[in-house]
Coordinates of C-alpha atoms in Angstrom, one line a residue:
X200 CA 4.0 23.8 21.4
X201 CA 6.7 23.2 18.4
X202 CA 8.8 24.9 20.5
X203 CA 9.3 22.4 22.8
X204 CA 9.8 19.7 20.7
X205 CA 13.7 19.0 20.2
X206 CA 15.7 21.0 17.5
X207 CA 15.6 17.7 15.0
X208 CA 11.7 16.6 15.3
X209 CA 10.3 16.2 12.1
X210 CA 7.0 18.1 13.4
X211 CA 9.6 20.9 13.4
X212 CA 9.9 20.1 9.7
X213 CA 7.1 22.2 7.9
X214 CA 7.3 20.2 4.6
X215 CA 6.8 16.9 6.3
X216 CA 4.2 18.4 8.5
X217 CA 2.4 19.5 5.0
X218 CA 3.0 15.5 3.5
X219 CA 1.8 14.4 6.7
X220 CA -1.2 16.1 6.9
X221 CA -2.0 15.2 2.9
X222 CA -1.1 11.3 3.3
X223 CA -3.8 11.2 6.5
X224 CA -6.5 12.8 4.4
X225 CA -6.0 10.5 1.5
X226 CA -5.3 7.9 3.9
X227 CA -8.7 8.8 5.5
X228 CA -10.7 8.9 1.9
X229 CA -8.9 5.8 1.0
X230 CA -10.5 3.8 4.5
X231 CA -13.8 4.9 3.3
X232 CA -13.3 3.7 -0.4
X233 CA -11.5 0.3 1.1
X234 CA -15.2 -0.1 2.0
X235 CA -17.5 1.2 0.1
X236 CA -15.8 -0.2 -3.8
X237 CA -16.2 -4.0 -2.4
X238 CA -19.8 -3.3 -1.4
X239 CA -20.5 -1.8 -4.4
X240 CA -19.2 -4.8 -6.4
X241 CA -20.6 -7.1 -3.8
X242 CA -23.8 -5.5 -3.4
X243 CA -25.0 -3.4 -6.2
X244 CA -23.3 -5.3 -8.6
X245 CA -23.8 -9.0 -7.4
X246 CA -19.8 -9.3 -8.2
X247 CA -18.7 -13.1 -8.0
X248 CA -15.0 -13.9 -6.1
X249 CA -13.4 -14.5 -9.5
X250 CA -14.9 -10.8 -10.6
X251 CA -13.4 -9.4 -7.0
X252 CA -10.2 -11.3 -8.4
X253 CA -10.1 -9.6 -11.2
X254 CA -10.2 -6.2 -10.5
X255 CA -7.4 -7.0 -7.7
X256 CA -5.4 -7.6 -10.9
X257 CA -6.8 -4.5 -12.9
X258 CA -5.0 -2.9 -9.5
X259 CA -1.9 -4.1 -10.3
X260 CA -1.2 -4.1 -14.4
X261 CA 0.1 -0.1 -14.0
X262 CA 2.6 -1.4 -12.0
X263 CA 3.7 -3.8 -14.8
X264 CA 2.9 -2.1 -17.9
X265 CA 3.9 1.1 -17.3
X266 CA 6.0 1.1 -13.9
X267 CA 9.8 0.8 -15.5
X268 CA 9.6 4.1 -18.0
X269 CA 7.7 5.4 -15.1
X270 CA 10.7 4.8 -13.2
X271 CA 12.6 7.2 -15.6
X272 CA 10.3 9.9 -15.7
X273 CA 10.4 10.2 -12.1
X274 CA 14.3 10.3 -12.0
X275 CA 14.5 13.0 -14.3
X276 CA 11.8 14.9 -13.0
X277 CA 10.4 17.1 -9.9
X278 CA 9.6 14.4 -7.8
X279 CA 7.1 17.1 -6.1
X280 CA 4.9 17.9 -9.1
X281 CA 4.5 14.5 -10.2
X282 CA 3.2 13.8 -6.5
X283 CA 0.9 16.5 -7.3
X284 CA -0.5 16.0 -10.7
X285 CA -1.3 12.4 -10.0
X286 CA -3.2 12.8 -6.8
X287 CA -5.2 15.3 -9.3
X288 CA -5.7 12.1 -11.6
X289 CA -6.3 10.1 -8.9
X290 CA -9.6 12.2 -7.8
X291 CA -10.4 12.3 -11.4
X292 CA -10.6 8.3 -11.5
X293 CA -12.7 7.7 -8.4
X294 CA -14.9 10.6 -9.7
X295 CA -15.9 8.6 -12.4
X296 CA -17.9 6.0 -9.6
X297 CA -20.3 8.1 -8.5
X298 CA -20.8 9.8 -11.9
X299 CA -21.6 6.3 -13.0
X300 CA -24.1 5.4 -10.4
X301 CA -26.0 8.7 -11.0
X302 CA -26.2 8.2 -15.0
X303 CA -26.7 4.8 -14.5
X304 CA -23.4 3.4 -16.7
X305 CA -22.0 1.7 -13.7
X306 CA -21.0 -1.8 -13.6
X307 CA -18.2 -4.1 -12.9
X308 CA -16.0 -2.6 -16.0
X309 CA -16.3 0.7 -14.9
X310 CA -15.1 -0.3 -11.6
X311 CA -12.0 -2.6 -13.0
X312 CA -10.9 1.0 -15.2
X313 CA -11.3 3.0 -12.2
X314 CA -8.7 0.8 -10.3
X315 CA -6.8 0.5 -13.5
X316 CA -6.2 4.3 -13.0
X317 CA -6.0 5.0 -9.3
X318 CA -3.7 2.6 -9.3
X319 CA -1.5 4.2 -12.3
X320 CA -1.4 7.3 -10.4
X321 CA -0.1 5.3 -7.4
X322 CA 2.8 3.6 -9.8
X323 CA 3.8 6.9 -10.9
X324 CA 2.9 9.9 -8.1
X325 CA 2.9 7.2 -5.2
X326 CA 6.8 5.8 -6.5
X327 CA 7.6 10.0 -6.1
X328 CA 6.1 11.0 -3.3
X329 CA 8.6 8.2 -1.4
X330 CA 11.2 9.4 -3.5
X331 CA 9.8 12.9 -1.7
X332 CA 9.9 11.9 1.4
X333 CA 13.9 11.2 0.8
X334 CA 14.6 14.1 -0.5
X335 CA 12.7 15.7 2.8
X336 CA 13.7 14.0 5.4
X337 CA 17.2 12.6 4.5
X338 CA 18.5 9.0 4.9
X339 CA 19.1 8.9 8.5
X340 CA 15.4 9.5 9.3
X341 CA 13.5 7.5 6.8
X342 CA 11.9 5.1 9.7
X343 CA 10.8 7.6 11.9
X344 CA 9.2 9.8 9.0
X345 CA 7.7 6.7 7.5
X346 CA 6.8 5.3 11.0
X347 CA 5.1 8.4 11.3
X348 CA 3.2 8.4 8.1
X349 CA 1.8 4.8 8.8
X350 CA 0.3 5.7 11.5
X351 CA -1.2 8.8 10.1
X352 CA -2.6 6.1 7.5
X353 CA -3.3 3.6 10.7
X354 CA -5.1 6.4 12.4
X355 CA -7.6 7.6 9.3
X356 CA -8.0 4.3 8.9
X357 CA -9.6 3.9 12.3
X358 CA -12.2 6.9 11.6
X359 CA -12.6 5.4 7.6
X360 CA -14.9 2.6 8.6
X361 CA -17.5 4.9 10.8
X362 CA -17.7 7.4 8.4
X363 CA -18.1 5.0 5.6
X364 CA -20.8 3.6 7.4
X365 CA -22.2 7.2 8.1
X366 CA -22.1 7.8 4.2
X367 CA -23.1 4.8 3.3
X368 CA -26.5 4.2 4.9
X369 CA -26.8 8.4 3.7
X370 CA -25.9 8.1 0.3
X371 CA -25.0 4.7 -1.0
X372 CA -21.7 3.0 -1.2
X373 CA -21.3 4.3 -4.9
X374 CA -21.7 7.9 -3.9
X375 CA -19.8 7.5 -0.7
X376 CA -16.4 7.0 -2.9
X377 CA -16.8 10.9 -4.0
X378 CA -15.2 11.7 -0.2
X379 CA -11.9 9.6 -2.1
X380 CA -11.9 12.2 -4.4
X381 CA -12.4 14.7 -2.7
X382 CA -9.2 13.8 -0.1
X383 CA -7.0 13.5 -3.6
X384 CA -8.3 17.0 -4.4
X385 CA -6.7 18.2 -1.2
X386 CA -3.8 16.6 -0.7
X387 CA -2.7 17.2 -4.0
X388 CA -2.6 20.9 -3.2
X389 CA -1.2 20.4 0.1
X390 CA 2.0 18.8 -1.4
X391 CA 2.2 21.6 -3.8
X392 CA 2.4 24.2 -1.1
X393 CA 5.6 22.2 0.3
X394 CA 8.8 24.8 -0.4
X395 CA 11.2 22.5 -1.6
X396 CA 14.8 23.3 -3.6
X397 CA 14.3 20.1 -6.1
X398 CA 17.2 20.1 -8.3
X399 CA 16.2 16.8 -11.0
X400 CA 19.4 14.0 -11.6
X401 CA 21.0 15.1 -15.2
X402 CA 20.3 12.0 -17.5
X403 CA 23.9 12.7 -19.2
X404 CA 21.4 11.7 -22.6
X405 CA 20.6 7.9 -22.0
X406 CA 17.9 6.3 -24.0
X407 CA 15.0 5.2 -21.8
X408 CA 15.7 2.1 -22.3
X409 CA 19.1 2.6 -21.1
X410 CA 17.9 4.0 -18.0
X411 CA 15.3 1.1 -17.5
X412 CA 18.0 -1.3 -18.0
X413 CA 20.0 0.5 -15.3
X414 CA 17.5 0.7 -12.5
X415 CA 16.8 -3.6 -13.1
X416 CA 20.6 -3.9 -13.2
X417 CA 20.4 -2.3 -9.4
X418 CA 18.0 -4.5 -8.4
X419 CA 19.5 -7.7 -9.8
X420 CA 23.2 -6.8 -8.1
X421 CA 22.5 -5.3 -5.3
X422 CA 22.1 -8.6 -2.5
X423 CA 19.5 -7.2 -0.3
X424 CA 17.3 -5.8 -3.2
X425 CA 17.3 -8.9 -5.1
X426 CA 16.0 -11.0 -2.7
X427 CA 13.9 -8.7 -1.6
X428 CA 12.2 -9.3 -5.3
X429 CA 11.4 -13.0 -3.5
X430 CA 9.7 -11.7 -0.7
X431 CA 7.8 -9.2 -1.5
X432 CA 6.5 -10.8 -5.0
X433 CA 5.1 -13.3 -2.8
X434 CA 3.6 -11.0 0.1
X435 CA 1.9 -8.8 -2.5
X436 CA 0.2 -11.8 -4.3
X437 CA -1.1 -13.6 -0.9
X438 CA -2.2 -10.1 0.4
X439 CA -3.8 -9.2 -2.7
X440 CA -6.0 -11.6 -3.0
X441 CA -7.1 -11.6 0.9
X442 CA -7.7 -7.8 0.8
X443 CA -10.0 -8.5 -2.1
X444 CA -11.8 -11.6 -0.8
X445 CA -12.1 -10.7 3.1
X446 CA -14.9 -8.6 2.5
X447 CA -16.8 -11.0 0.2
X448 CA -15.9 -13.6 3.3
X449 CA -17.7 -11.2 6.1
X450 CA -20.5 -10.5 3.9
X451 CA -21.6 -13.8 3.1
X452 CA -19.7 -16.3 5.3
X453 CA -20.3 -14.6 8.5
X454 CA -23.4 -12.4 7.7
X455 CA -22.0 -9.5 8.6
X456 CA -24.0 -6.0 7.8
X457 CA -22.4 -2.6 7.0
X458 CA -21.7 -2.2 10.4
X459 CA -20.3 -5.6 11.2
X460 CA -17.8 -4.9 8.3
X461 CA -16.9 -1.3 9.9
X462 CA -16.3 -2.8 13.4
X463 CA -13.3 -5.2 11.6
X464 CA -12.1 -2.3 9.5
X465 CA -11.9 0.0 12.5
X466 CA -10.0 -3.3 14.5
X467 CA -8.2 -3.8 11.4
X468 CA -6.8 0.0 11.2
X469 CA -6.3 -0.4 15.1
X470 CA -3.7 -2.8 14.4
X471 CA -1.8 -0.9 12.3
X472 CA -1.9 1.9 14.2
X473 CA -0.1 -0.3 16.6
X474 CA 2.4 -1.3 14.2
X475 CA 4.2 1.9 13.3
X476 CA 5.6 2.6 16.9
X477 CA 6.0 -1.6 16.7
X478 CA 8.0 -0.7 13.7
X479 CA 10.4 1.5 14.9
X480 CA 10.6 0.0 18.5
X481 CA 11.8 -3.3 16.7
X482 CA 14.1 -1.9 14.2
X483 CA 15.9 -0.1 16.8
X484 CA 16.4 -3.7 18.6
X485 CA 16.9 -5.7 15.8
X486 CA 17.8 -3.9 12.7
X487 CA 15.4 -3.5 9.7
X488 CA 15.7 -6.9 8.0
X489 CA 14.8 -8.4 11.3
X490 CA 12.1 -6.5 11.6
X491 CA 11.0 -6.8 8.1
X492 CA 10.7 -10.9 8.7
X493 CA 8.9 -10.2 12.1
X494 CA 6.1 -8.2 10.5
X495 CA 5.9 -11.3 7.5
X496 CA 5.5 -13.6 10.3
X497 CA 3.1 -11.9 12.7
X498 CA 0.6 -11.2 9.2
X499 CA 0.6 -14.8 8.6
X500 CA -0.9 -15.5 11.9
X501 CA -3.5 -12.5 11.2
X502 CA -4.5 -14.3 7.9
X503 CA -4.8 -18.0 9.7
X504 CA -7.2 -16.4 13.0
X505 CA -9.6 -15.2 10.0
X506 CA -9.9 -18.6 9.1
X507 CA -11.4 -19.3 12.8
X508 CA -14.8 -16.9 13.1
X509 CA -18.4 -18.6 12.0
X510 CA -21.4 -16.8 11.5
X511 CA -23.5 -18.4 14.1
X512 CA -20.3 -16.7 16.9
X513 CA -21.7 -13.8 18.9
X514 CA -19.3 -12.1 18.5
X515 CA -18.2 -13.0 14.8
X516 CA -17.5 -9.3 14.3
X517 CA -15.0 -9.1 17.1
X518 CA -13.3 -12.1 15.9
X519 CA -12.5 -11.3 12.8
X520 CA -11.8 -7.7 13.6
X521 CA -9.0 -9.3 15.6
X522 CA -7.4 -11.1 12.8
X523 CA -7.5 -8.3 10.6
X524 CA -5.8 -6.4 14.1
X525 CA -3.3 -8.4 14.0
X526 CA -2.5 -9.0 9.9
X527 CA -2.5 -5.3 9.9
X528 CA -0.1 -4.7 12.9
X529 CA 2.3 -7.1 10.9
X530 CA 1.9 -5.7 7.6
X531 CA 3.0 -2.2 9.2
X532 CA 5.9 -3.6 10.9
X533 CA 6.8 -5.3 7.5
X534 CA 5.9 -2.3 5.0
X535 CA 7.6 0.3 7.0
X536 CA 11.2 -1.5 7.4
X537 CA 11.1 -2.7 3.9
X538 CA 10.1 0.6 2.6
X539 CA 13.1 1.9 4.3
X540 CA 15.4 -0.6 4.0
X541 CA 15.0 -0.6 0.2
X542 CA 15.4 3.6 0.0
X543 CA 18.8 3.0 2.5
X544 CA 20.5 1.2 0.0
X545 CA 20.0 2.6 -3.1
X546 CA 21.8 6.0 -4.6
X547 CA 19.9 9.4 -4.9
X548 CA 20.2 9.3 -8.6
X549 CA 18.6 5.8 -8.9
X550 CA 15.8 6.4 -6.4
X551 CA 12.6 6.3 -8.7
X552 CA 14.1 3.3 -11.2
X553 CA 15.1 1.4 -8.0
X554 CA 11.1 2.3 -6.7
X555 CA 9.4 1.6 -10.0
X556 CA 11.7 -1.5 -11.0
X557 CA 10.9 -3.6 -7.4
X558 CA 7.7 -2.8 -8.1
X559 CA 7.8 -4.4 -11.7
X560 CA 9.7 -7.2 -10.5
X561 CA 7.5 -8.2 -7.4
X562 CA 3.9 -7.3 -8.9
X563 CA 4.7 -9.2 -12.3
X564 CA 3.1 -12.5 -10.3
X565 CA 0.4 -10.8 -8.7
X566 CA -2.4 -10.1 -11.4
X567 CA -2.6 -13.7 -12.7
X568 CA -2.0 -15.1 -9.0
X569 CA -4.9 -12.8 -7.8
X570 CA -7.7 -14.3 -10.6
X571 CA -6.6 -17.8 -9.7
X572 CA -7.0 -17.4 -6.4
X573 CA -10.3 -15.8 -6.7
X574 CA -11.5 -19.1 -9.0
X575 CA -10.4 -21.5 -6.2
X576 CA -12.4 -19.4 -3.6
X577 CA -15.7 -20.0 -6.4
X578 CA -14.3 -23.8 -6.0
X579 CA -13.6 -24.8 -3.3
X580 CA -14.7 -21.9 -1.0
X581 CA -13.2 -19.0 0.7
X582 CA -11.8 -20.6 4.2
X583 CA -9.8 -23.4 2.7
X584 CA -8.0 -20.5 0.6
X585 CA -7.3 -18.3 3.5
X586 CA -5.7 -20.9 5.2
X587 CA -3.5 -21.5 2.0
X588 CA -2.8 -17.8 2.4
X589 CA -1.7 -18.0 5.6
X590 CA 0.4 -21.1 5.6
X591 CA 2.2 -19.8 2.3
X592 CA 2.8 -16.6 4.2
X593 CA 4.1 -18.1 7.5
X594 CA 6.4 -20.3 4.8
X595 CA 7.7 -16.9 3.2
X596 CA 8.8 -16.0 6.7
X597 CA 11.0 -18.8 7.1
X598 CA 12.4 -18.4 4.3
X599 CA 12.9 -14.8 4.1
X600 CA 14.5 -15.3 8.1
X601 CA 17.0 -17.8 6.2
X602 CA 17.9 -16.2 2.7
X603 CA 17.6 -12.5 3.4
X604 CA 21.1 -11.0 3.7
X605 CA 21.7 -10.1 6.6
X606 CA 24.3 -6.8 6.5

């Protein structure tokens, strides 16, 4: 069947077929952890929206503590063990979940240090493995190859939810998170299997600092990056705090069950899945910025239909599985053209400062701006702040359609 695919398909590509295959079973233990954590804070642990807050900002301090040396590391490394070690780190982490549940030490700190280190291995093997997907693929294929991966994602994602719920009313929500692991486990030795002639940028013997300095200085002169910083500080802080609230919304706004919550997961993952074709379809007709701004806008009206659903609706499930449909077919069309956008413009030997330093600059907001948002939801409720959410996001549009350069 590979045979007939033409000369230059990726699915020729048996590296990317190897990334592929590890980014959907990650993507798929992921889906099932996007589920069971919140339930277990929600649930087991009686977590408050100022505790779900805060461990949206333990999720992103490694991006701001240790995400500019990171930057280095990953410069002057393999890009391809670093991808591998840290997906081993990352199983370690979510390992220490169901551990906890069994010995009984589990509680709402645990949880905030498990996503203090899942997400370090994401600042530091996530930052390489896009670097890796450079280096794979080349420049003049980036949004198809990550067109394709976000739909691997997308699809896993539309599986997650059932077999959460499978695993779930099996085991428990704690133990369920063990399949994470388990996904890391694999796709860490998938991406070591990859032949690849990795030949690491010479540092010509810069401090680190040096090099730090260097990667921010290509962020700050470089027109489309910098305001890029703007956007995407923003879209990271307003779709923070809705990832870590909506759940706490369907559980006790709309009274939805374990299942309810699947069904908008599953709708949710639908709509991303109809993104990544969206993606490239629109960045073929419009460029990448355009396309970038389109996704912005089409998640802000996602984020304002979740406003809209009531518990006493019957079909409250369906609803709000439609707004997540459609916030997640924007988010796709945004992530994939920015994550491309951002590689097409920077040098090879810059890649992983460039990576780790918009990371830096954009999250820096997002751990105090997620715990406040998470108080005014224990204020003043959760639907008035999704409606801030989504107006500020439908705002960000405008002004990204306005300010972003556009060559």
């Amino acid at each position: 069947m590979l045979r007939s695919l033409p000369a230059d398909s990726l699915w020729r590509d048996a590296g990317f077929l190897r990334l592929f295959i590890a980014s959907t079973l990650s993507a798929l233990g992921t889906a099932v952890s996007l589920m069971a954590l919140p339930l277990t804070a929600v649930s087991l642990l009686d977590a408050s929206a100022t505790e779900m807050g805060i461990l949206a900002a333990c999720e992103l301090l490694p991006f701001i503590t240790i995400g500019l040396p990171a930057g280095v590391w990953i410069d002057r490394s393999r890009k391809q063990r670093l991808a591998v070690l840290f997906n081993f780190v990352a199983a370690a982490g979510l390992a220490l979940v169901p551990l906890g549940y069994e010995a009984g030490f589990l509680s709402m700190g645990v949880l905030y240090a498990v996503g203090f280190v899942v997400s370090t291995t994401e600042a530091i093997g996530g930052s390489a493995t896009q670097v890796l997907v450079t280096l794979l693929v080349g420049r003049e294929r980036l949004v198809i190859a990550n067109s394709k991966l976000s739909a691997a994602s997308s699809l896993a994602q539309v599986c997650g939810p059932a077999l959460a719920a499978l695993l779930i009313a099996a085991v428990g929500a704690p133990l369920a998170v063990s399949v994470d692991a388990a996904s890391f486990v694999i796709a860490g030795a998938l991406i070591a299997s990859i032949r690849l002639n990795e030949v690491p940028q010479p540092h010509r013997g810069a401090s680190v600092i040096a090099q730090i300095r260097e990667g921010l200085w290509l962020v700050w002169r470089t027109p489309m990056l910098r305001g890029l910083v703007g956007v995407v500080a923003v879209w990271i802080l307003l779709s923070d705090a809705f990832k870590a609230l909506y759940v706490l919304h369907a559980a006790r706004n709309l009274g939805l069950g374990e299942g309810g919550i699947g069904v908008i997961n599953t709708l949710g993952a639908l709509g991303g899945l109809a993104g990544a074709p969206l993606a490239h379809f629109v960045e073929r007709r419009f460029g990448m910025r355009n396309a970038l701004v389109a996704g912005v806008a089409l998640a802000a009206v996602g984020y304002l239909l979740y406003v809209l659903p009531q518990a006493d609706w019957p079909a409250t499930a369906l609803a709000a599985g439609i707004a997540l449909f459609v916030f997640n077919a924007g988010s796709t069309l945004y992530v994939v053209n920015y994550l491309s956008l951002r590689l097409a413009v920077t040098p090879d030997a810059l890649l992983g400062r460039m990576v780790t330093s918009m990371r830096f600059a954009t999250i820096l907001p997002g751990p105090l701006g997620t715990i406040g948002i998470g108080l005014a939801a224990d204020r003043f409720g959760l639907p008035p702040v999704f409606l801030g959410i989504g107006l500020s996001c439908l705002a960000m549009a405008l002004c990204a359609a306005r300010w972003l350069p556009r060559r």
